[in-house]
PDB file of C-alpha atoms in Angstrom:
ATOM      1  CA  MET A  21      76.279  72.155 -19.827  1.00  0.00           C
ATOM      2  CA  ASP A  22      80.018  72.587 -21.099  1.00  0.00           C
ATOM      3  CA  ILE A  23      81.374  70.923 -17.523  1.00  0.00           C
ATOM      4  CA  LEU A  24      79.742  68.547 -18.402  1.00  0.00           C
ATOM      5  CA  SER A  25      80.083  67.308 -21.685  1.00  0.00           C
ATOM      6  CA  ILE A  26      84.678  68.508 -20.731  1.00  0.00           C
ATOM      7  CA  ILE A  27      84.081  65.283 -17.902  1.00  0.00           C
ATOM      8  CA  PHE A  28      82.749  62.496 -20.914  1.00  0.00           C
ATOM      9  CA  ILE A  29      84.626  63.557 -24.014  1.00  0.00           C
ATOM     10  CA  VAL A  30      87.687  62.737 -21.511  1.00  0.00           C
ATOM     11  CA  ALA A  31      86.451  60.204 -20.125  1.00  0.00           C
ATOM     12  CA  GLY A  32      85.919  58.867 -23.261  1.00  0.00           C
ATOM     13  CA  LEU A  33      89.234  59.835 -24.596  1.00  0.00           C
ATOM     14  CA  PHE A  34      90.643  57.360 -21.820  1.00  0.00           C
ATOM     15  CA  PHE A  35      89.084  53.869 -23.221  1.00  0.00           C
ATOM     16  CA  LEU A  36      90.119  55.312 -26.162  1.00  0.00           C
ATOM     17  CA  ILE A  37      93.679  55.292 -25.179  1.00  0.00           C
ATOM     18  CA  VAL A  38      93.433  52.162 -22.361  1.00  0.00           C
ATOM     19  CA  ALA A  39      91.850  49.956 -25.758  1.00  0.00           C
ATOM     20  CA  ALA A  40      94.789  51.473 -28.553  1.00  0.00           C
ATOM     21  CA  ILE A  41      97.509  49.920 -24.742  1.00  0.00           C
ATOM     22  CA  GLY A  42      94.894  46.787 -24.992  1.00  0.00           C
ATOM     23  CA  VAL A  43      95.225  46.196 -28.860  1.00  0.00           C
ATOM     24  CA  VAL A  44      99.137  46.221 -28.753  1.00  0.00           C
ATOM     25  CA  ARG A  45      99.586  44.390 -25.672  1.00  0.00           C
ATOM     26  CA  LEU A  46      97.745  41.477 -25.995  1.00  0.00           C
ATOM     27  CA  PRO A  47      98.852  38.122 -27.388  1.00  0.00           C
ATOM     28  CA  ASP A  48      96.534  37.746 -30.850  1.00  0.00           C
ATOM     29  CA  VAL A  49      93.411  38.071 -32.414  1.00  0.00           C
ATOM     30  CA  PHE A  50      90.374  37.177 -30.640  1.00  0.00           C
ATOM     31  CA  SER A  51      92.185  39.053 -26.936  1.00  0.00           C
ATOM     32  CA  ARG A  52      93.211  41.880 -28.918  1.00  0.00           C
ATOM     33  CA  SER A  53      88.834  42.640 -30.852  1.00  0.00           C
ATOM     34  CA  HIS A  54      88.142  42.739 -27.117  1.00  0.00           C
ATOM     35  CA  ALA A  55      90.300  45.624 -26.308  1.00  0.00           C
ATOM     36  CA  VAL A  56      88.213  46.907 -29.956  1.00  0.00           C
ATOM     37  CA  SER A  57      85.607  46.182 -28.604  1.00  0.00           C
ATOM     38  CA  LEU A  58      85.903  48.243 -24.769  1.00  0.00           C
ATOM     39  CA  THR A  59      86.306  51.569 -27.714  1.00  0.00           C
ATOM     40  CA  ASP A  60      83.336  51.031 -29.704  1.00  0.00           C
ATOM     41  CA  SER A  61      81.017  49.943 -26.609  1.00  0.00           C
ATOM     42  CA  LEU A  62      82.228  52.176 -23.925  1.00  0.00           C
ATOM     43  CA  GLY A  63      85.219  54.817 -25.753  1.00  0.00           C
ATOM     44  CA  ALA A  64      82.172  55.931 -28.282  1.00  0.00           C
ATOM     45  CA  PHE A  65      79.814  56.495 -26.526  1.00  0.00           C
ATOM     46  CA  LEU A  66      80.633  59.041 -24.559  1.00  0.00           C
ATOM     47  CA  MET A  67      82.443  60.479 -27.189  1.00  0.00           C
ATOM     48  CA  LEU A  68      79.053  60.625 -28.536  1.00  0.00           C
ATOM     49  CA  ILE A  69      77.028  61.384 -25.273  1.00  0.00           C
ATOM     50  CA  GLY A  70      79.623  64.413 -24.925  1.00  0.00           C
ATOM     51  CA  MET A  71      79.322  66.024 -28.666  1.00  0.00           C
ATOM     52  CA  SER A  72      75.640  66.005 -28.043  1.00  0.00           C
ATOM     53  CA  LEU A  73      75.281  67.840 -24.692  1.00  0.00           C
ATOM     54  CA  HIS A  74      77.810  70.095 -26.183  1.00  0.00           C
ATOM     55  CA  GLU A  75      75.655  70.452 -29.535  1.00  0.00           C
ATOM     56  CA  GLY A  76      72.110  71.155 -27.515  1.00  0.00           C
ATOM     57  CA  LEU A  77      69.787  70.138 -28.599  1.00  0.00           C
ATOM     58  CA  ASP A  78      69.602  70.820 -31.738  1.00  0.00           C
ATOM     59  CA  LYS A  79      69.623  68.784 -35.827  1.00  0.00           C
ATOM     60  CA  ASN A  80      73.566  68.185 -34.377  1.00  0.00           C
ATOM     61  CA  THR A  81      72.363  65.714 -31.629  1.00  0.00           C
ATOM     62  CA  LEU A  82      69.669  63.778 -33.464  1.00  0.00           C
ATOM     63  CA  LYS A  83      71.956  63.181 -35.914  1.00  0.00           C
ATOM     64  CA  ILE A  84      74.798  62.673 -33.553  1.00  0.00           C
ATOM     65  CA  LEU A  85      72.648  59.980 -31.846  1.00  0.00           C
ATOM     66  CA  VAL A  86      71.759  58.388 -34.837  1.00  0.00           C
ATOM     67  CA  VAL A  87      74.725  57.279 -35.360  1.00  0.00           C
ATOM     68  CA  LEU A  88      74.603  56.159 -31.455  1.00  0.00           C
ATOM     69  CA  ALA A  89      72.758  53.912 -32.268  1.00  0.00           C
ATOM     70  CA  LEU A  90      73.308  52.138 -35.873  1.00  0.00           C
ATOM     71  CA  LEU A  91      77.268  51.731 -34.367  1.00  0.00           C
ATOM     72  CA  TYR A  92      75.736  49.215 -31.316  1.00  0.00           C
ATOM     73  CA  ILE A  93      73.659  47.515 -33.653  1.00  0.00           C
ATOM     74  CA  LEU A  94      76.347  47.713 -36.499  1.00  0.00           C
ATOM     75  CA  ASN A  95      79.374  46.593 -34.696  1.00  0.00           C
ATOM     76  CA  PRO A  96      78.995  43.486 -32.713  1.00  0.00           C
ATOM     77  CA  VAL A  97      78.265  42.301 -35.731  1.00  0.00           C
ATOM     78  CA  ILE A  98      81.377  43.156 -37.679  1.00  0.00           C
ATOM     79  CA  ALA A  99      83.167  41.778 -34.109  1.00  0.00           C
ATOM     80  CA  HIS A 100      81.562  38.471 -34.473  1.00  0.00           C
ATOM     81  CA  ALA A 101      81.990  38.797 -38.391  1.00  0.00           C
ATOM     82  CA  THR A 102      86.112  38.832 -37.389  1.00  0.00           C
ATOM     83  CA  ILE A 103      86.338  36.378 -34.690  1.00  0.00           C
ATOM     84  CA  ARG A 104      84.873  33.774 -37.029  1.00  0.00           C
ATOM     85  CA  ALA A 105      87.124  34.463 -40.036  1.00  0.00           C
ATOM     86  CA  ALA A 106      90.040  33.941 -37.590  1.00  0.00           C
ATOM     87  CA  LEU A 107      88.711  30.299 -36.637  1.00  0.00           C
ATOM     88  CA  ARG A 108      87.538  28.893 -39.342  1.00  0.00           C
ATOM     89  CA  SER A 109      90.622  30.616 -40.684  1.00  0.00           C
ATOM     90  CA  GLY A 110      92.139  27.743 -38.361  1.00  0.00           C
ATOM     91  CA  ILE A 111      93.952  30.373 -35.646  1.00  0.00           C
ATOM     92  CA  LYS A 112      94.008  28.797 -32.530  1.00  0.00           C
ATOM     93  CA  PRO A 113      94.433  30.641 -30.002  1.00  0.00           C
ATOM     94  CA  TRP A 114      96.167  32.011 -27.741  1.00  0.00           C
ATOM     95  CA  LYS A 115      96.672  30.014 -24.708  1.00  0.00           C
ATOM     96  CA  LYS A 116      98.352  30.428 -21.617  1.00  0.00           C
ATOM     97  CA  GLU A 117     101.670  28.654 -21.308  1.00  0.00           C
ATOM     98  CA  THR A 118     101.323  26.034 -18.049  1.00  0.00           C
ATOM     99  CA  PRO A 119     104.965  24.838 -16.873  1.00  0.00           C
TER     100      PRO A 119
ATOM    101  CA  MET B   9      57.479  56.278 -44.076  1.00  0.00           C
ATOM    102  CA  ALA B  10      59.862  55.442 -42.581  1.00  0.00           C
ATOM    103  CA  LEU B  11      61.699  56.231 -44.662  1.00  0.00           C
ATOM    104  CA  PHE B  12      60.861  59.257 -45.130  1.00  0.00           C
ATOM    105  CA  VAL B  13      60.818  60.501 -41.600  1.00  0.00           C
ATOM    106  CA  PHE B  14      64.690  59.409 -41.324  1.00  0.00           C
ATOM    107  CA  TRP B  15      65.493  60.968 -44.459  1.00  0.00           C
ATOM    108  CA  ILE B  16      63.809  64.172 -43.186  1.00  0.00           C
ATOM    109  CA  PHE B  17      66.284  63.441 -39.661  1.00  0.00           C
ATOM    110  CA  LEU B  18      68.873  63.812 -41.896  1.00  0.00           C
ATOM    111  CA  SER B  19      68.861  66.050 -44.167  1.00  0.00           C
ATOM    112  CA  ALA B  20      66.940  68.751 -41.310  1.00  0.00           C
ATOM    113  CA  SER B  21      66.185  70.526 -44.015  1.00  0.00           C
ATOM    114  CA  PHE B  22      62.072  71.470 -45.534  1.00  0.00           C
ATOM    115  CA  GLU B  23      62.415  73.279 -48.792  1.00  0.00           C
ATOM    116  CA  TRP B  24      60.552  71.535 -51.600  1.00  0.00           C
ATOM    117  CA  ILE B  25      62.829  70.045 -53.694  1.00  0.00           C
ATOM    118  CA  HIS B  26      64.582  68.299 -50.711  1.00  0.00           C
ATOM    119  CA  LEU B  27      61.048  67.232 -49.556  1.00  0.00           C
ATOM    120  CA  VAL B  28      60.130  66.555 -52.288  1.00  0.00           C
ATOM    121  CA  LEU B  29      63.770  64.518 -54.054  1.00  0.00           C
ATOM    122  CA  GLY B  30      63.482  62.366 -50.128  1.00  0.00           C
ATOM    123  CA  LEU B  31      59.556  61.236 -51.130  1.00  0.00           C
ATOM    124  CA  THR B  32      60.226  60.114 -54.766  1.00  0.00           C
ATOM    125  CA  PHE B  33      63.243  57.764 -53.178  1.00  0.00           C
ATOM    126  CA  SER B  34      61.692  56.596 -49.969  1.00  0.00           C
ATOM    127  CA  LEU B  35      58.871  55.181 -52.387  1.00  0.00           C
ATOM    128  CA  ALA B  36      61.179  53.589 -54.727  1.00  0.00           C
ATOM    129  CA  VAL B  37      62.922  51.739 -51.402  1.00  0.00           C
ATOM    130  CA  ALA B  38      59.864  50.696 -50.277  1.00  0.00           C
ATOM    131  CA  TRP B  39      58.667  49.631 -53.748  1.00  0.00           C
ATOM    132  CA  ILE B  40      61.182  46.927 -54.031  1.00  0.00           C
ATOM    133  CA  ASN B  41      61.848  46.000 -51.274  1.00  0.00           C
ATOM    134  CA  SER B  42      58.077  44.915 -50.685  1.00  0.00           C
ATOM    135  CA  GLY B  43      57.378  41.400 -50.076  1.00  0.00           C
ATOM    136  CA  HIS B  44      60.982  40.519 -48.837  1.00  0.00           C
ATOM    137  CA  SER B  45      60.250  42.460 -45.135  1.00  0.00           C
ATOM    138  CA  LEU B  46      60.074  40.265 -42.266  1.00  0.00           C
ATOM    139  CA  PHE B  47      59.459  42.851 -40.227  1.00  0.00           C
ATOM    140  CA  VAL B  48      56.918  43.009 -38.512  1.00  0.00           C
ATOM    141  CA  PRO B  49      56.647  45.542 -35.455  1.00  0.00           C
ATOM    142  CA  LYS B  50      55.627  44.229 -31.616  1.00  0.00           C
ATOM    143  CA  PHE B  51      55.421  47.190 -30.149  1.00  0.00           C
ATOM    144  CA  ARG B  52      55.210  45.111 -26.975  1.00  0.00           C
ATOM    145  CA  LEU B  53      58.336  43.569 -27.562  1.00  0.00           C
ATOM    146  CA  TRP B  54      60.080  46.513 -28.305  1.00  0.00           C
ATOM    147  CA  LEU B  55      58.762  47.951 -24.942  1.00  0.00           C
ATOM    148  CA  ARG B  56      60.484  44.301 -23.587  1.00  0.00           C
ATOM    149  CA  ILE B  57      63.438  45.389 -25.430  1.00  0.00           C
ATOM    150  CA  LEU B  58      63.942  48.994 -24.739  1.00  0.00           C
ATOM    151  CA  LEU B  59      63.382  48.081 -21.275  1.00  0.00           C
ATOM    152  CA  TYR B  60      65.571  45.993 -21.139  1.00  0.00           C
ATOM    153  CA  LEU B  61      69.150  47.635 -22.300  1.00  0.00           C
ATOM    154  CA  PRO B  62      69.733  50.396 -19.410  1.00  0.00           C
ATOM    155  CA  TRP B  63      70.459  47.147 -17.733  1.00  0.00           C
ATOM    156  CA  LEU B  64      72.736  45.648 -21.178  1.00  0.00           C
ATOM    157  CA  SER B  65      74.931  49.560 -20.594  1.00  0.00           C
ATOM    158  CA  TYR B  66      75.353  48.706 -16.505  1.00  0.00           C
ATOM    159  CA  LYS B  67      76.691  45.296 -17.733  1.00  0.00           C
ATOM    160  CA  ILE B  68      78.625  47.576 -20.454  1.00  0.00           C
ATOM    161  CA  VAL B  69      80.352  49.760 -18.027  1.00  0.00           C
ATOM    162  CA  GLU B  70      80.932  47.084 -15.511  1.00  0.00           C
ATOM    163  CA  SER B  71      82.824  44.413 -17.635  1.00  0.00           C
ATOM    164  CA  SER B  72      84.566  47.667 -19.456  1.00  0.00           C
ATOM    165  CA  VAL B  73      86.622  48.747 -16.291  1.00  0.00           C
ATOM    166  CA  HIS B  74      87.393  45.527 -15.620  1.00  0.00           C
ATOM    167  CA  LEU B  75      88.816  44.740 -18.831  1.00  0.00           C
ATOM    168  CA  SER B  76      90.514  48.193 -17.996  1.00  0.00           C
ATOM    169  CA  LYS B  77      91.596  46.327 -14.404  1.00  0.00           C
ATOM    170  CA  LEU B  78      92.388  43.644 -16.773  1.00  0.00           C
ATOM    171  CA  ILE B  79      95.461  45.505 -19.215  1.00  0.00           C
ATOM    172  CA  LEU B  80      96.596  47.784 -16.921  1.00  0.00           C
ATOM    173  CA  HIS B  81      97.146  45.635 -15.041  1.00  0.00           C
ATOM    174  CA  PRO B  82     101.873  44.622 -15.070  1.00  0.00           C
ATOM    175  CA  ALA B  83     100.703  40.942 -15.196  1.00  0.00           C
ATOM    176  CA  LEU B  84      98.752  41.264 -17.486  1.00  0.00           C
ATOM    177  CA  PRO B  85      96.864  38.368 -15.936  1.00  0.00           C
ATOM    178  CA  ILE B  86      94.382  37.015 -18.501  1.00  0.00           C
ATOM    179  CA  ALA B  87      93.245  33.261 -20.172  1.00  0.00           C
ATOM    180  CA  PRO B  88      91.459  33.404 -22.013  1.00  0.00           C
ATOM    181  CA  GLN B  89      89.277  30.299 -23.582  1.00  0.00           C
ATOM    182  CA  LEU B  90      86.712  29.721 -25.519  1.00  0.00           C
ATOM    183  CA  ILE B  91      83.157  27.580 -24.235  1.00  0.00           C
ATOM    184  CA  SER B  92      80.299  26.436 -26.226  1.00  0.00           C
ATOM    185  CA  VAL B  93      76.485  27.811 -24.513  1.00  0.00           C
ATOM    186  CA  ASP B  94      73.719  25.772 -25.425  1.00  0.00           C
ATOM    187  CA  SER B  95      71.066  27.987 -25.463  1.00  0.00           C
ATOM    188  CA  LYS B  96      67.094  27.363 -24.712  1.00  0.00           C
ATOM    189  CA  LEU B  97      66.070  30.528 -26.711  1.00  0.00           C
ATOM    190  CA  ARG B  98      63.359  29.128 -29.576  1.00  0.00           C
ATOM    191  CA  HIS B  99      63.649  32.445 -31.587  1.00  0.00           C
ATOM    192  CA  HIS B 100      66.363  33.894 -34.111  1.00  0.00           C
ATOM    193  CA  GLY B 101      65.257  36.796 -33.107  1.00  0.00           C
ATOM    194  CA  ALA B 102      66.714  35.897 -29.628  1.00  0.00           C
ATOM    195  CA  ILE B 103      69.292  34.356 -30.615  1.00  0.00           C
ATOM    196  CA  VAL B 104      70.091  37.556 -32.007  1.00  0.00           C
ATOM    197  CA  LEU B 105      69.523  40.212 -29.610  1.00  0.00           C
ATOM    198  CA  LEU B 106      71.828  37.302 -26.913  1.00  0.00           C
ATOM    199  CA  GLY B 107      74.635  37.111 -29.600  1.00  0.00           C
ATOM    200  CA  ASN B 108      75.053  40.179 -29.379  1.00  0.00           C
ATOM    201  CA  SER B 109      74.902  41.684 -25.895  1.00  0.00           C
ATOM    202  CA  ILE B 110      77.361  39.545 -25.521  1.00  0.00           C
ATOM    203  CA  THR B 111      79.199  40.724 -28.393  1.00  0.00           C
ATOM    204  CA  LEU B 112      78.573  44.292 -26.759  1.00  0.00           C
ATOM    205  CA  THR B 113      79.389  42.982 -23.631  1.00  0.00           C
ATOM    206  CA  PRO B 114      83.360  44.034 -24.109  1.00  0.00           C
ATOM    207  CA  GLY B 115      85.793  41.197 -22.468  1.00  0.00           C
ATOM    208  CA  THR B 116      83.429  38.337 -23.926  1.00  0.00           C
ATOM    209  CA  ILE B 117      82.680  37.165 -29.069  1.00  0.00           C
ATOM    210  CA  THR B 118      80.325  35.062 -30.225  1.00  0.00           C
ATOM    211  CA  ALA B 119      82.315  33.096 -32.511  1.00  0.00           C
ATOM    212  CA  GLU B 120      80.239  31.260 -33.273  1.00  0.00           C
ATOM    213  CA  VAL B 121      76.561  30.956 -33.659  1.00  0.00           C
ATOM    214  CA  ASP B 122      74.565  27.371 -34.947  1.00  0.00           C
ATOM    215  CA  ARG B 123      70.920  27.681 -34.235  1.00  0.00           C
ATOM    216  CA  ASN B 124      70.744  27.761 -30.490  1.00  0.00           C
ATOM    217  CA  LYS B 125      74.697  27.074 -29.765  1.00  0.00           C
ATOM    218  CA  LEU B 126      76.577  29.516 -29.536  1.00  0.00           C
ATOM    219  CA  VAL B 127      80.513  29.452 -28.823  1.00  0.00           C
ATOM    220  CA  VAL B 128      82.380  32.155 -27.147  1.00  0.00           C
ATOM    221  CA  HIS B 129      85.114  33.683 -26.250  1.00  0.00           C
ATOM    222  CA  ALA B 130      85.886  34.652 -22.537  1.00  0.00           C
ATOM    223  CA  ILE B 131      89.530  37.049 -21.783  1.00  0.00           C
ATOM    224  CA  ASP B 132      89.138  36.243 -18.525  1.00  0.00           C
ATOM    225  CA  LYS B 133      87.847  33.513 -15.863  1.00  0.00           C
ATOM    226  CA  VAL B 134      85.352  36.800 -14.454  1.00  0.00           C
ATOM    227  CA  SER B 135      84.050  37.218 -18.160  1.00  0.00           C
ATOM    228  CA  SER B 136      83.780  32.923 -19.084  1.00  0.00           C
ATOM    229  CA  GLU B 137      82.021  33.457 -15.555  1.00  0.00           C
ATOM    230  CA  ASP B 138      79.191  35.733 -16.281  1.00  0.00           C
ATOM    231  CA  VAL B 139      78.290  34.461 -19.750  1.00  0.00           C
ATOM    232  CA  ALA B 140      78.704  30.483 -18.324  1.00  0.00           C
ATOM    233  CA  SER B 141      76.233  31.698 -15.291  1.00  0.00           C
ATOM    234  CA  ARG B 142      73.102  32.434 -17.479  1.00  0.00           C
ATOM    235  CA  GLN B 143      71.557  36.108 -16.246  1.00  0.00           C
ATOM    236  CA  MET B 144      72.113  37.425 -19.977  1.00  0.00           C
ATOM    237  CA  GLU B 145      69.256  34.444 -21.449  1.00  0.00           C
ATOM    238  CA  MET B 146      67.300  34.641 -17.909  1.00  0.00           C
ATOM    239  CA  LYS B 147      66.364  38.264 -18.799  1.00  0.00           C
ATOM    240  CA  ILE B 148      66.096  38.266 -23.147  1.00  0.00           C
ATOM    241  CA  ALA B 149      64.062  34.660 -22.932  1.00  0.00           C
ATOM    242  CA  ASP B 150      61.272  36.786 -20.118  1.00  0.00           C
ATOM    243  CA  ILE B 151      61.920  38.851 -22.893  1.00  0.00           C
ATOM    244  CA  PHE B 152      60.087  36.600 -25.714  1.00  0.00           C
ATOM    245  CA  LYS B 153      59.014  34.819 -23.116  1.00  0.00           C
ATOM    246  CA  ASP B 154      54.810  35.234 -25.034  1.00  0.00           C
ATOM    247  CA  GLU B 155      56.142  34.807 -28.507  1.00  0.00           C
ATOM    248  CA  GLU B 156      55.033  32.181 -31.543  1.00  0.00           C
ATOM    249  CA  PRO B 157      58.723  29.500 -30.911  1.00  0.00           C
ATOM    250  CA  ASP B 158      60.296  29.768 -34.914  1.00  0.00           C
ATOM    251  CA  LEU B 159      63.923  27.694 -34.554  1.00  0.00           C
TER     252      LEU B 159
END
C-alpha cells in the first residue's frame, strides 16, 4: 500500500513539475493557463489519491475525497473566469510568427 | 439534511456539542436558502453523469500526457488558436457540463459562453481537433436526451 501511494505521489509530482516548467516556457496568458490546468487535473488528482491510499480507510480519506470533488468543480470555473477576463480586456492570443 | 450529513463528514466527531451546532447551522442555512434552490434531484440524470466521468478521466489523462510532451519538447511546437463551437445542446446544465469538461481537459479552455455558442482556446492542432470533433458534445447530448429543453 505504501509503495502504491509513493508511486501515485511521485507521478503527481512529475506532472506538477512539468506544469511549473510550462508556466515558465509558454508565451502568453492563454497558453500558460493550459499548463496550470495540468496541475489541477492530474497533478493534484494523483497527489490526493496517493495521500488517501497512504491514510487508508479513515475519516481523513473522506475529507481528501471531498477536497478532490470540490477541486474538480471549482477549477474549471476559475480557469474560465481568468481566461474570459483576459479576453475581454483585449489581450490578443499569442500566434506563431509566420515568415 | 444533506448539509447535516456533510457536517458530520467534516467534523467526524459525535460529541453532542458538535452535533447540535451542526444541526443548528444546517437548518439555518437551509431556511435562509429555501425558495431559492433550483436543485431538483433527478436520479437518472445523475447516474448518467456518473457514468460519463470515467470517460472524461480517460480524456484528461490522454491530453495531460500530450500537453506534457508539448511542454518538454525542446522546440515548443505549439500553435494556439481560438475556435468557436456552435453547440447543439439545449440545456443550461448540458452547456455547463460541456464547458467544464473542455476546461478540465488540459490543452483546451472555454473562454466565452453565450447561450449555446462557446469560444474555446486550444493550444495546438491536436487539442483543437479534439474539440472540433464534437465527441464530447455527443456524449453530453446522450446524457441529456430525456430532459426538457430549457435554452
